[in-house]
């Protein structure tokens, strides 16, 4: 083998080994990231007091096995440390976030939404004068 060929082979080997530095993720790294994301989703659902089936329905793109593993880990952790579930602050946040703005304006408001809108409108009226 000539020294030029050896140099070219060495350079090619170094370039292939440096693919991780270019931001190209391996299949293993992608699978690990998806599993970690699924576990985080499952743990968050359990902490929020959501049923496992609801968690699956709200996060369809997440891996079900990873979501279950995260949910189960958080459940065990919460039982061991006697931690209560934290109730979500938004009642229908996922439904409102999925609707286009035109659909929200066409819907009738509930009593709770009307009560929340009245103080905001009163404050806005005070600032205009």
JSON list of C-alpha atoms in Angstrom, two decimals:
[
{"chain": "A", "resi": 1, "resn": "UNK", "atom": "CA", "xyz": [0.00, 0.00, 0.00]},
{"chain": "A", "resi": 2, "resn": "UNK", "atom": "CA", "xyz": [1.28, 3.41, -0.85]},
{"chain": "A", "resi": 3, "resn": "UNK", "atom": "CA", "xyz": [1.61, 6.11, 1.78]},
{"chain": "A", "resi": 4, "resn": "UNK", "atom": "CA", "xyz": [-1.06, 8.18, -0.03]},
{"chain": "A", "resi": 5, "resn": "UNK", "atom": "CA", "xyz": [-3.59, 5.37, 0.24]},
{"chain": "A", "resi": 6, "resn": "UNK", "atom": "CA", "xyz": [-2.81, 4.88, 3.93]},
{"chain": "A", "resi": 7, "resn": "UNK", "atom": "CA", "xyz": [-3.28, 8.60, 4.54]},
{"chain": "A", "resi": 8, "resn": "UNK", "atom": "CA", "xyz": [-6.57, 8.64, 2.64]},
{"chain": "A", "resi": 9, "resn": "UNK", "atom": "CA", "xyz": [-7.88, 5.60, 4.54]},
{"chain": "A", "resi": 10, "resn": "UNK", "atom": "CA", "xyz": [-6.87, 7.15, 7.85]},
{"chain": "A", "resi": 11, "resn": "UNK", "atom": "CA", "xyz": [-8.58, 10.44, 6.91]},
{"chain": "A", "resi": 12, "resn": "UNK", "atom": "CA", "xyz": [-11.74, 8.61, 5.83]},
{"chain": "A", "resi": 13, "resn": "UNK", "atom": "CA", "xyz": [-11.81, 6.65, 9.09]},
{"chain": "A", "resi": 14, "resn": "UNK", "atom": "CA", "xyz": [-11.46, 9.87, 11.10]},
{"chain": "A", "resi": 15, "resn": "UNK", "atom": "CA", "xyz": [-14.25, 11.54, 9.14]},
{"chain": "A", "resi": 16, "resn": "UNK", "atom": "CA", "xyz": [-16.64, 8.63, 9.68]},
{"chain": "A", "resi": 17, "resn": "UNK", "atom": "CA", "xyz": [-15.78, 8.51, 13.39]},
{"chain": "A", "resi": 18, "resn": "UNK", "atom": "CA", "xyz": [-16.52, 12.23, 13.69]},
{"chain": "A", "resi": 19, "resn": "UNK", "atom": "CA", "xyz": [-20.14, 11.95, 12.53]},
{"chain": "A", "resi": 20, "resn": "UNK", "atom": "CA", "xyz": [-21.34, 12.36, 16.12]},
{"chain": "A", "resi": 21, "resn": "UNK", "atom": "CA", "xyz": [-19.77, 15.80, 16.17]},
{"chain": "A", "resi": 22, "resn": "UNK", "atom": "CA", "xyz": [-21.82, 16.83, 13.14]},
{"chain": "A", "resi": 23, "resn": "UNK", "atom": "CA", "xyz": [-25.11, 16.37, 14.99]},
{"chain": "A", "resi": 24, "resn": "UNK", "atom": "CA", "xyz": [-26.11, 13.19, 13.21]},
{"chain": "A", "resi": 25, "resn": "UNK", "atom": "CA", "xyz": [-27.84, 11.04, 15.82]},
{"chain": "A", "resi": 26, "resn": "UNK", "atom": "CA", "xyz": [-27.46, 7.30, 15.81]},
{"chain": "A", "resi": 27, "resn": "UNK", "atom": "CA", "xyz": [-30.50, 5.04, 15.94]},
{"chain": "A", "resi": 28, "resn": "UNK", "atom": "CA", "xyz": [-29.64, 4.11, 19.52]},
{"chain": "A", "resi": 29, "resn": "UNK", "atom": "CA", "xyz": [-29.49, 7.77, 20.59]},
{"chain": "A", "resi": 30, "resn": "UNK", "atom": "CA", "xyz": [-32.88, 8.46, 18.99]},
{"chain": "A", "resi": 31, "resn": "UNK", "atom": "CA", "xyz": [-34.41, 5.41, 20.70]},
{"chain": "A", "resi": 32, "resn": "UNK", "atom": "CA", "xyz": [-32.95, 6.45, 24.07]},
{"chain": "A", "resi": 33, "resn": "UNK", "atom": "CA", "xyz": [-34.31, 9.98, 23.67]},
{"chain": "A", "resi": 34, "resn": "UNK", "atom": "CA", "xyz": [-37.80, 8.71, 22.76]},
{"chain": "A", "resi": 35, "resn": "UNK", "atom": "CA", "xyz": [-37.79, 6.39, 25.75]},
{"chain": "A", "resi": 36, "resn": "UNK", "atom": "CA", "xyz": [-36.71, 9.20, 28.07]},
{"chain": "A", "resi": 37, "resn": "UNK", "atom": "CA", "xyz": [-39.42, 11.47, 26.65]},
{"chain": "A", "resi": 38, "resn": "UNK", "atom": "CA", "xyz": [-42.04, 8.76, 27.13]},
{"chain": "A", "resi": 39, "resn": "UNK", "atom": "CA", "xyz": [-40.97, 8.19, 30.72]},
{"chain": "A", "resi": 40, "resn": "UNK", "atom": "CA", "xyz": [-41.12, 11.91, 31.40]},
{"chain": "A", "resi": 41, "resn": "UNK", "atom": "CA", "xyz": [-44.63, 12.10, 29.94]},
{"chain": "A", "resi": 42, "resn": "UNK", "atom": "CA", "xyz": [-45.79, 9.11, 32.00]},
{"chain": "A", "resi": 43, "resn": "UNK", "atom": "CA", "xyz": [-44.31, 10.51, 35.19]},
{"chain": "A", "resi": 44, "resn": "UNK", "atom": "CA", "xyz": [-45.91, 13.89, 34.60]},
{"chain": "A", "resi": 45, "resn": "UNK", "atom": "CA", "xyz": [-49.28, 12.29, 33.93]},
{"chain": "A", "resi": 46, "resn": "UNK", "atom": "CA", "xyz": [-49.11, 10.31, 37.16]},
{"chain": "A", "resi": 47, "resn": "UNK", "atom": "CA", "xyz": [-48.04, 13.35, 39.15]},
{"chain": "A", "resi": 48, "resn": "UNK", "atom": "CA", "xyz": [-50.98, 15.27, 37.70]},
{"chain": "A", "resi": 49, "resn": "UNK", "atom": "CA", "xyz": [-53.35, 12.48, 38.75]},
{"chain": "A", "resi": 50, "resn": "UNK", "atom": "CA", "xyz": [-54.25, 11.44, 35.21]},
{"chain": "A", "resi": 51, "resn": "UNK", "atom": "CA", "xyz": [-55.26, 7.90, 34.42]},
{"chain": "A", "resi": 52, "resn": "UNK", "atom": "CA", "xyz": [-52.90, 5.92, 32.25]},
{"chain": "A", "resi": 53, "resn": "UNK", "atom": "CA", "xyz": [-55.47, 5.67, 29.45]},
{"chain": "A", "resi": 54, "resn": "UNK", "atom": "CA", "xyz": [-55.93, 9.45, 29.46]},
{"chain": "A", "resi": 55, "resn": "UNK", "atom": "CA", "xyz": [-52.18, 9.86, 29.24]},
{"chain": "A", "resi": 56, "resn": "UNK", "atom": "CA", "xyz": [-52.08, 7.58, 26.20]},
{"chain": "A", "resi": 57, "resn": "UNK", "atom": "CA", "xyz": [-54.91, 9.53, 24.57]},
{"chain": "A", "resi": 58, "resn": "UNK", "atom": "CA", "xyz": [-53.29, 12.92, 25.19]},
{"chain": "A", "resi": 59, "resn": "UNK", "atom": "CA", "xyz": [-49.84, 11.80, 24.01]},
{"chain": "A", "resi": 60, "resn": "UNK", "atom": "CA", "xyz": [-50.39, 9.58, 21.01]},
{"chain": "A", "resi": 61, "resn": "UNK", "atom": "CA", "xyz": [-46.90, 10.07, 19.59]},
{"chain": "A", "resi": 62, "resn": "UNK", "atom": "CA", "xyz": [-45.19, 8.86, 22.76]},
{"chain": "A", "resi": 63, "resn": "UNK", "atom": "CA", "xyz": [-44.15, 5.22, 23.09]},
{"chain": "A", "resi": 64, "resn": "UNK", "atom": "CA", "xyz": [-46.76, 3.45, 25.23]},
{"chain": "A", "resi": 65, "resn": "UNK", "atom": "CA", "xyz": [-44.26, 1.17, 26.93]},
{"chain": "A", "resi": 66, "resn": "UNK", "atom": "CA", "xyz": [-42.10, 4.13, 27.95]},
{"chain": "A", "resi": 67, "resn": "UNK", "atom": "CA", "xyz": [-45.13, 6.11, 29.12]},
{"chain": "A", "resi": 68, "resn": "UNK", "atom": "CA", "xyz": [-46.24, 3.16, 31.24]},
{"chain": "A", "resi": 69, "resn": "UNK", "atom": "CA", "xyz": [-42.74, 2.74, 32.70]},
{"chain": "A", "resi": 70, "resn": "UNK", "atom": "CA", "xyz": [-42.59, 6.42, 33.64]},
{"chain": "A", "resi": 71, "resn": "UNK", "atom": "CA", "xyz": [-46.11, 6.34, 35.06]},
{"chain": "A", "resi": 72, "resn": "UNK", "atom": "CA", "xyz": [-45.30, 3.25, 37.13]},
{"chain": "A", "resi": 73, "resn": "UNK", "atom": "CA", "xyz": [-42.00, 4.70, 38.42]},
{"chain": "A", "resi": 74, "resn": "UNK", "atom": "CA", "xyz": [-43.72, 7.90, 39.48]},
{"chain": "A", "resi": 75, "resn": "UNK", "atom": "CA", "xyz": [-46.55, 5.93, 41.07]},
{"chain": "A", "resi": 76, "resn": "UNK", "atom": "CA", "xyz": [-44.06, 3.93, 43.16]},
{"chain": "A", "resi": 77, "resn": "UNK", "atom": "CA", "xyz": [-42.16, 7.08, 44.09]},
{"chain": "A", "resi": 78, "resn": "UNK", "atom": "CA", "xyz": [-45.33, 8.90, 45.12]},
{"chain": "A", "resi": 79, "resn": "UNK", "atom": "CA", "xyz": [-46.49, 5.96, 47.25]},
{"chain": "A", "resi": 80, "resn": "UNK", "atom": "CA", "xyz": [-43.13, 5.58, 48.99]},
{"chain": "A", "resi": 81, "resn": "UNK", "atom": "CA", "xyz": [-42.94, 9.29, 49.82]},
{"chain": "A", "resi": 82, "resn": "UNK", "atom": "CA", "xyz": [-46.68, 9.78, 50.45]},
{"chain": "A", "resi": 83, "resn": "UNK", "atom": "CA", "xyz": [-47.00, 12.49, 47.78]},
{"chain": "A", "resi": 84, "resn": "UNK", "atom": "CA", "xyz": [-50.48, 13.49, 46.64]},
{"chain": "A", "resi": 85, "resn": "UNK", "atom": "CA", "xyz": [-51.32, 14.11, 43.01]},
{"chain": "A", "resi": 86, "resn": "UNK", "atom": "CA", "xyz": [-51.29, 17.73, 41.87]},
{"chain": "A", "resi": 87, "resn": "UNK", "atom": "CA", "xyz": [-54.56, 18.72, 40.21]},
{"chain": "A", "resi": 88, "resn": "UNK", "atom": "CA", "xyz": [-54.16, 20.40, 36.80]},
{"chain": "A", "resi": 89, "resn": "UNK", "atom": "CA", "xyz": [-54.94, 24.13, 36.89]},
{"chain": "A", "resi": 90, "resn": "UNK", "atom": "CA", "xyz": [-56.45, 24.26, 33.40]},
{"chain": "A", "resi": 91, "resn": "UNK", "atom": "CA", "xyz": [-59.73, 22.42, 33.05]},
{"chain": "A", "resi": 92, "resn": "UNK", "atom": "CA", "xyz": [-59.92, 22.02, 29.28]},
{"chain": "A", "resi": 93, "resn": "UNK", "atom": "CA", "xyz": [-56.57, 23.42, 28.18]},
{"chain": "A", "resi": 94, "resn": "UNK", "atom": "CA", "xyz": [-55.86, 20.63, 25.73]},
{"chain": "A", "resi": 95, "resn": "UNK", "atom": "CA", "xyz": [-59.18, 21.10, 23.97]},
{"chain": "A", "resi": 96, "resn": "UNK", "atom": "CA", "xyz": [-58.78, 24.86, 23.69]},
{"chain": "A", "resi": 97, "resn": "UNK", "atom": "CA", "xyz": [-55.22, 24.60, 22.45]},
{"chain": "A", "resi": 98, "resn": "UNK", "atom": "CA", "xyz": [-56.27, 22.27, 19.64]},
{"chain": "A", "resi": 99, "resn": "UNK", "atom": "CA", "xyz": [-59.09, 24.49, 18.34]},
{"chain": "A", "resi": 100, "resn": "UNK", "atom": "CA", "xyz": [-58.50, 27.29, 15.88]},
{"chain": "A", "resi": 101, "resn": "UNK", "atom": "CA", "xyz": [-59.24, 30.83, 17.16]},
{"chain": "A", "resi": 102, "resn": "UNK", "atom": "CA", "xyz": [-62.33, 31.16, 14.93]},
{"chain": "A", "resi": 103, "resn": "UNK", "atom": "CA", "xyz": [-63.91, 28.09, 16.53]},
{"chain": "A", "resi": 104, "resn": "UNK", "atom": "CA", "xyz": [-63.35, 29.50, 20.04]},
{"chain": "A", "resi": 105, "resn": "UNK", "atom": "CA", "xyz": [-65.12, 32.75, 19.19]},
{"chain": "A", "resi": 106, "resn": "UNK", "atom": "CA", "xyz": [-68.15, 30.93, 17.81]},
{"chain": "A", "resi": 107, "resn": "UNK", "atom": "CA", "xyz": [-68.67, 28.82, 20.94]},
{"chain": "A", "resi": 108, "resn": "UNK", "atom": "CA", "xyz": [-70.97, 30.04, 23.72]},
{"chain": "A", "resi": 109, "resn": "UNK", "atom": "CA", "xyz": [-69.15, 30.93, 26.93]},
{"chain": "A", "resi": 110, "resn": "UNK", "atom": "CA", "xyz": [-69.69, 29.10, 30.18]},
{"chain": "A", "resi": 111, "resn": "UNK", "atom": "CA", "xyz": [-70.59, 30.87, 33.42]},
{"chain": "A", "resi": 112, "resn": "UNK", "atom": "CA", "xyz": [-67.02, 30.53, 34.70]},
{"chain": "A", "resi": 113, "resn": "UNK", "atom": "CA", "xyz": [-65.63, 32.12, 31.52]},
{"chain": "A", "resi": 114, "resn": "UNK", "atom": "CA", "xyz": [-68.16, 34.97, 31.76]},
{"chain": "A", "resi": 115, "resn": "UNK", "atom": "CA", "xyz": [-67.22, 35.65, 35.40]},
{"chain": "A", "resi": 116, "resn": "UNK", "atom": "CA", "xyz": [-63.52, 35.70, 34.48]},
{"chain": "A", "resi": 117, "resn": "UNK", "atom": "CA", "xyz": [-64.15, 38.03, 31.53]},
{"chain": "A", "resi": 118, "resn": "UNK", "atom": "CA", "xyz": [-66.16, 40.61, 33.53]},
{"chain": "A", "resi": 119, "resn": "UNK", "atom": "CA", "xyz": [-63.32, 41.74, 35.85]},
{"chain": "A", "resi": 120, "resn": "UNK", "atom": "CA", "xyz": [-60.95, 41.90, 32.89]},
{"chain": "A", "resi": 121, "resn": "UNK", "atom": "CA", "xyz": [-63.41, 44.04, 30.95]},
{"chain": "A", "resi": 122, "resn": "UNK", "atom": "CA", "xyz": [-63.93, 46.31, 33.96]},
{"chain": "A", "resi": 123, "resn": "UNK", "atom": "CA", "xyz": [-60.18, 46.80, 34.35]},
{"chain": "A", "resi": 124, "resn": "UNK", "atom": "CA", "xyz": [-59.86, 47.58, 30.66]},
{"chain": "A", "resi": 125, "resn": "UNK", "atom": "CA", "xyz": [-62.65, 50.15, 30.92]},
{"chain": "A", "resi": 126, "resn": "UNK", "atom": "CA", "xyz": [-60.94, 51.92, 33.86]},
{"chain": "A", "resi": 127, "resn": "UNK", "atom": "CA", "xyz": [-57.72, 52.32, 31.93]},
{"chain": "A", "resi": 128, "resn": "UNK", "atom": "CA", "xyz": [-59.42, 53.86, 28.88]},
{"chain": "A", "resi": 129, "resn": "UNK", "atom": "CA", "xyz": [-60.73, 56.99, 30.66]}
]
